Coordinates of C-alpha atoms in Angstrom, one line a residue:
F1 CA -52.7 -19.2 22.6
V2 CA -49.0 -18.7 23.0
G3 CA -48.8 -18.4 26.8
N4 CA -45.2 -17.9 28.1
S5 CA -43.5 -19.9 25.5
T6 CA -40.8 -18.3 23.4
Y7 CA -39.3 -19.0 20.0
L8 CA -36.4 -20.7 21.6
D9 CA -38.7 -23.1 23.5
D10 CA -40.1 -24.4 20.3
H11 CA -37.1 -24.1 18.0
G12 CA -34.0 -24.2 20.1
P13 CA -31.0 -21.9 19.6
P14 CA -30.3 -20.7 16.1
P15 CA -27.6 -22.8 14.3
Q16 CA -24.1 -21.4 14.7
K17 CA -22.6 -19.6 11.7
V18 CA -20.3 -22.0 9.9
L19 CA -17.0 -20.1 9.4
P20 CA -14.6 -20.8 6.6
F21 CA -11.1 -21.8 7.6
P22 CA -9.0 -20.0 8.2
S23 CA -11.4 -17.3 9.5
Q24 CA -8.7 -14.9 10.9
V25 CA -6.2 -13.4 8.4
V26 CA -3.7 -10.6 9.0
Y27 CA -2.0 -8.7 6.2
N28 CA 0.7 -6.7 8.0
R29 CA 1.5 -4.9 4.8
V30 CA 5.0 -3.6 4.1
G31 CA 5.0 0.0 2.9
K32 CA 5.5 0.8 -0.8
C33 CA 5.1 -2.9 -1.8
G34 CA 1.8 -2.6 -3.7
S35 CA -0.3 -2.7 -0.5
R36 CA -2.7 0.2 -1.6
T37 CA -3.5 -1.7 -4.8
V38 CA -4.3 -4.8 -2.7
V39 CA -6.4 -2.9 -0.2
L40 CA -8.4 -1.5 -3.1
L41 CA -9.1 -5.1 -4.2
L42 CA -9.9 -6.2 -0.6
R43 CA -12.6 -3.5 -0.3
I44 CA -14.3 -4.8 -3.4
L45 CA -13.8 -8.4 -2.3
S46 CA -15.1 -7.9 1.3
E47 CA -18.4 -6.6 -0.1
K48 CA -18.6 -9.4 -2.7
H49 CA -17.8 -12.3 -0.4
G50 CA -19.1 -10.9 2.9
F51 CA -16.0 -11.1 5.1
N52 CA -15.1 -8.4 7.6
L53 CA -12.3 -6.1 6.4
V54 CA -10.7 -4.5 9.4
T55 CA -8.4 -1.6 8.5
S56 CA -6.4 0.9 10.6
D57 CA -6.0 4.7 10.2
I58 CA -2.6 4.5 11.8
H59 CA 0.0 4.4 9.0
N60 CA 3.2 5.4 10.8
K61 CA 3.5 3.3 13.9
T62 CA 4.9 -0.1 13.2
R63 CA 6.7 -0.7 16.5
L64 CA 4.5 -1.1 19.5
T65 CA 5.1 -1.2 23.3
K66 CA 4.0 -4.4 25.1
N67 CA 0.7 -2.7 26.2
E68 CA 0.1 -1.5 22.7
Q69 CA 0.6 -5.0 21.4
M70 CA -1.8 -6.5 23.9
E71 CA -4.4 -3.8 23.1
L72 CA -4.2 -4.3 19.4
I73 CA -4.3 -8.1 19.6
K74 CA -7.3 -7.9 21.8
N75 CA -9.1 -5.6 19.4
I76 CA -8.2 -7.7 16.4
S77 CA -9.2 -11.0 18.1
T78 CA -12.7 -9.7 19.0
A79 CA -13.5 -8.7 15.5
E80 CA -16.4 -10.4 13.8
Q81 CA -15.2 -13.5 11.9
P82 CA -14.3 -14.2 9.2
Y83 CA -12.1 -11.1 9.2
L84 CA -9.0 -9.8 7.4
F85 CA -7.1 -7.3 9.3
T86 CA -4.6 -5.0 7.5
R87 CA -2.2 -2.4 8.8
H88 CA 1.5 -1.3 8.4
V89 CA 2.8 -3.1 11.5
H90 CA 5.6 -5.4 12.4
F91 CA 4.8 -9.0 13.0
L92 CA 2.7 -9.6 16.1
N93 CA 2.9 -12.9 18.1
F94 CA -0.8 -13.4 19.2
S95 CA 0.0 -16.6 21.1
R96 CA 2.4 -14.7 23.3
F97 CA -0.6 -12.9 24.8
G98 CA -2.9 -15.9 24.9
G99 CA -4.6 -15.3 21.5
D100 CA -5.2 -17.6 18.6
Q101 CA -2.5 -17.1 16.0
P102 CA -4.0 -15.9 12.8
V103 CA -2.9 -16.7 9.3
Y104 CA -0.5 -14.1 7.9
I105 CA 0.0 -13.0 4.3
N106 CA 2.3 -10.3 2.9
I107 CA 4.0 -9.0 -0.3
I108 CA 7.5 -7.6 -0.6
R109 CA 9.5 -6.2 -3.5
D110 CA 13.1 -5.5 -4.6
P111 CA 14.5 -3.5 -1.6
V112 CA 16.2 -0.8 -3.7
N113 CA 13.0 -0.3 -5.7
R114 CA 11.0 -0.1 -2.5
F115 CA 13.3 2.4 -1.0
L116 CA 13.3 4.6 -4.1
S117 CA 9.5 4.5 -4.3
N118 CA 9.2 5.6 -0.7
Y119 CA 11.9 8.3 -1.1
F120 CA 10.0 10.0 -3.8
F121 CA 6.5 9.3 -2.5
R122 CA 7.3 11.1 0.8
R123 CA 8.4 14.1 -1.3
F124 CA 5.9 14.2 -4.2
G125 CA 3.1 11.8 -3.5
D126 CA 1.2 10.1 -6.3
W127 CA -1.3 10.8 -9.0
R128 CA -4.2 10.9 -6.6
G129 CA -3.6 14.5 -5.9
E130 CA -0.9 17.2 -6.1
Q131 CA -1.1 17.9 -2.4
N132 CA -0.9 14.2 -1.3
H133 CA 2.7 14.5 -0.3
M134 CA 2.1 17.6 1.7
I135 CA -0.3 15.7 3.9
R136 CA 2.3 12.9 4.5
T137 CA 5.3 15.2 5.1
P138 CA 3.9 18.7 6.0
N139 CA 7.0 19.7 8.0
M140 CA 9.6 18.7 5.4
R141 CA 11.8 21.7 4.4
Q142 CA 12.0 22.6 0.7
E143 CA 15.7 21.9 0.5
E144 CA 15.0 18.4 2.0
R145 CA 12.1 17.8 -0.3
Y146 CA 14.2 18.5 -3.4
L147 CA 17.3 16.8 -2.1
D148 CA 19.0 14.9 -5.0
I149 CA 18.8 11.2 -4.4
N150 CA 22.5 10.7 -5.3
V151 CA 23.6 13.4 -2.8
C152 CA 21.5 11.7 -0.1
I153 CA 23.1 8.3 -0.8
L154 CA 26.7 9.3 -1.5
E155 CA 26.9 11.8 1.3
N156 CA 25.4 9.3 3.8
Y157 CA 22.3 11.3 4.8
P158 CA 20.4 9.5 7.6
E159 CA 17.4 8.8 5.3
C160 CA 19.7 6.9 2.9
S161 CA 21.7 4.9 5.4
N162 CA 21.1 2.3 8.1
P163 CA 19.1 1.7 10.2
R164 CA 16.5 3.4 8.0
L165 CA 17.3 1.1 5.1
F166 CA 16.7 -1.9 7.3
Y167 CA 13.0 -1.8 6.6
I168 CA 11.4 -5.0 5.2
I169 CA 12.9 -7.6 7.6
P170 CA 11.3 -6.1 10.8
Y171 CA 7.8 -6.7 9.3
F172 CA 8.6 -10.4 9.5
C173 CA 11.0 -10.5 12.5
G174 CA 8.6 -8.9 14.9
Q175 CA 8.5 -6.5 17.8
H176 CA 11.7 -7.5 19.6
P177 CA 14.2 -4.6 19.8
R178 CA 16.8 -6.7 18.0
C179 CA 14.5 -7.0 15.0
R180 CA 15.4 -3.4 14.2
E181 CA 19.1 -4.0 14.2
P182 CA 20.6 -4.9 10.8
G183 CA 22.2 -8.3 11.2
E184 CA 21.9 -12.1 11.1
W185 CA 19.7 -12.4 14.2
A186 CA 16.9 -10.4 12.8
L187 CA 17.3 -12.0 9.3
E188 CA 17.1 -15.6 10.7
R189 CA 14.2 -14.8 12.9
A190 CA 12.3 -13.2 9.9
K191 CA 12.9 -16.3 7.8
L192 CA 11.7 -18.6 10.7
N193 CA 8.5 -16.5 11.0
V194 CA 7.9 -16.7 7.2
N195 CA 8.1 -20.5 7.4
E196 CA 6.0 -20.9 10.5
N197 CA 3.4 -18.1 10.5
F198 CA 2.9 -16.9 7.0
L199 CA 0.6 -18.7 4.6
L200 CA 2.1 -16.8 1.7
V201 CA 4.7 -14.1 1.1
G202 CA 4.6 -13.0 -2.5
I203 CA 6.8 -10.6 -4.5
L204 CA 5.3 -7.5 -6.1
E205 CA 7.2 -8.1 -9.4
E206 CA 4.9 -11.1 -10.0
L207 CA 1.7 -9.7 -8.5
E208 CA -0.7 -11.6 -10.8
D209 CA 0.8 -14.9 -9.6
V210 CA 0.5 -13.7 -6.0
L211 CA -3.2 -13.1 -6.5
L212 CA -3.7 -16.5 -8.2
L213 CA -2.1 -18.2 -5.2
L214 CA -4.1 -16.2 -2.7
E215 CA -7.3 -17.2 -4.6
R216 CA -6.2 -20.8 -4.4
F217 CA -5.3 -20.7 -0.7
L218 CA -8.0 -18.4 0.6
P219 CA -10.9 -18.6 -1.8
H220 CA -13.5 -17.3 0.7
Y221 CA -11.5 -14.0 0.7
F222 CA -9.9 -13.8 -2.8
K223 CA -12.2 -15.6 -5.2
D224 CA -12.3 -13.7 -8.6
V225 CA -9.5 -11.4 -7.4
L226 CA -7.6 -11.6 -10.7
S227 CA -10.6 -10.7 -12.9
I228 CA -11.3 -7.7 -10.7
Y229 CA -7.6 -6.7 -10.8
K230 CA -7.6 -6.9 -14.6
N231 CA -10.8 -4.9 -15.0
P232 CA -10.0 -1.6 -16.8
E233 CA -11.9 0.4 -14.1
H234 CA -9.8 -1.0 -11.3
R235 CA -6.6 -0.5 -13.4
K236 CA -7.5 3.1 -13.7
L237 CA -7.8 3.4 -9.9
G238 CA -4.6 1.5 -9.4
N239 CA -2.7 3.8 -11.7
L240 CA -3.5 6.7 -9.4
T241 CA -1.4 5.2 -6.6
V242 CA 1.8 5.3 -8.7
T243 CA 4.5 7.5 -7.2
V244 CA 5.4 10.5 -9.3
K245 CA 8.7 12.3 -10.1
K246 CA 10.9 9.2 -9.5
T247 CA 14.4 9.3 -10.9
V248 CA 17.0 6.6 -11.1
P249 CA 20.2 7.0 -9.0
S250 CA 23.7 6.6 -10.6
P251 CA 25.2 3.1 -10.8
E252 CA 27.6 4.1 -8.0
A253 CA 24.8 5.2 -5.7
I254 CA 22.9 2.0 -6.4
Q255 CA 25.9 -0.2 -5.6
I256 CA 26.3 1.6 -2.3
L257 CA 22.6 1.0 -1.5
Y258 CA 23.1 -2.7 -2.3
Q259 CA 26.0 -2.9 0.2
R260 CA 24.0 -1.1 2.9
M261 CA 21.0 -3.4 2.3
R262 CA 22.9 -6.6 2.3
Y263 CA 20.5 -8.4 4.8
E264 CA 17.4 -7.0 3.1
Y265 CA 18.5 -8.6 -0.2
E266 CA 19.4 -11.9 1.4
F267 CA 15.8 -12.0 2.8
Y268 CA 14.3 -10.9 -0.5
Y269 CA 16.0 -13.6 -2.5
Y270 CA 15.1 -16.2 0.2
V271 CA 11.4 -15.2 -0.1
K272 CA 11.6 -15.1 -3.9
E273 CA 13.0 -18.6 -4.0
Q274 CA 10.2 -19.9 -1.6
F275 CA 7.6 -18.1 -3.7
H276 CA 8.9 -19.8 -6.9
L277 CA 8.8 -23.2 -5.2
L278 CA 5.1 -22.6 -4.4
K279 CA 4.4 -21.5 -8.0
R280 CA 6.0 -24.6 -9.4
K281 CA 4.1 -26.8 -6.9
F282 CA 0.8 -25.4 -8.2
G283 CA 1.7 -25.4 -11.8
L284 CA 2.5 -21.7 -12.4
K285 CA 5.3 -21.0 -14.8
S286 CA 8.1 -18.7 -13.7
H287 CA 8.7 -16.3 -16.6
I288 CA 12.4 -15.6 -16.8
R289 CA 13.1 -11.9 -16.9
K290 CA 16.4 -10.1 -17.3
P291 CA 17.8 -10.2 -13.7
S292 CA 18.5 -7.0 -11.8
P293 CA 22.1 -6.4 -11.0
R294 CA 23.0 -8.5 -7.9
P295 CA 25.6 -7.6 -5.3
E296 CA 28.8 -9.5 -5.4
F297 CA 28.3 -11.0 -1.9
F298 CA 25.3 -13.1 -3.0
I299 CA 25.6 -16.6 -4.3
P300 CA 23.6 -16.7 -7.6
S301 CA 20.2 -18.4 -7.1
P302 CA 19.3 -21.6 -9.0
Q303 CA 18.0 -21.1 -12.5
E304 CA 14.3 -20.6 -12.4
T305 CA 12.4 -23.6 -13.8
E306 CA 10.3 -22.8 -16.8
E307 CA 8.1 -25.9 -16.8
P308 CA 5.9 -26.7 -13.8
I309 CA 7.2 -29.5 -11.5
N310 CA 4.7 -32.3 -10.7
D311 CA 5.1 -33.4 -7.1
E312 CA 3.5 -36.9 -6.9
E313 CA 4.5 -37.5 -3.3
E314 CA 2.3 -34.9 -1.7
D315 CA -1.2 -33.9 -2.6
D316 CA -1.8 -30.2 -3.0
E317 CA -4.9 -30.1 -0.7
K318 CA -3.0 -32.1 2.0
W319 CA -0.2 -29.6 1.8
L320 CA -2.6 -26.7 2.4
E321 CA -4.2 -28.6 5.3
D322 CA -0.7 -29.0 6.8
I323 CA -0.1 -25.3 6.4
Y324 CA -3.3 -24.5 8.3
K325 CA -2.4 -26.8 11.1
R326 CA 0.8 -24.9 12.0

């Protein structure tokens, strides 16, 4: 005879789900920096490890009004945890609107290479389908679609000049209007956010090492990511996202791009140096490759260390704990 008793009377409330930490991760992916490859991996990993992958169908709205920021942060914050949210969107300050600041991750690449990949992708798409580019840029005129890259750069077309070339830094600087103005203010704010809000910013040129570190820092999201990435079937899928019909501009045009992207390069080399420090800290070797031509206004970065550096003063796990406490 059960009477009016309920399951809760006899057993109490069910135990709370124990969440891994961190349980809120945002990947505000920079366009044409390998993000489609990473998202393919995340779809596999979310099923394998049982975390909530929250994606967005909005690909072309990175700058948001105050109300749009509040709405997006509210939607993200109420997602089932643990979650990983991904979208092309400039850095969002959750704490500004009373939310818990998530852990951020991202990947960037050489700015000129990123620009060229985007230039040709908008025109010709990738190997996923011949009409892929038509979906992205249906209203592009034929003369614009087949505009020679050298003409675009040397004759200072809007697409190949600032502010459109100032692309990577706003993803880290944030939603402030000055984040879209090429200059020291946006650069320094982006660096500050990398230090204070991003668990890891990797570089696409060393993607396997990025994945290794993500697995080390966020195992409940990225465990086994490298073996999945190296799987031939995944490689086949990844190759479909390679931009087609890319050509290399003349040396003169590339030098002009370097000059126009001065702040982008200062940020890129800063992130690269921080990434290599992390690699050495965790025993990953930096393989020295032939360096890309560097603009004359940059001070050469220190020689990359081939052997891992052992830091005896600070325990690796303690360092990770300190990162999570920020």
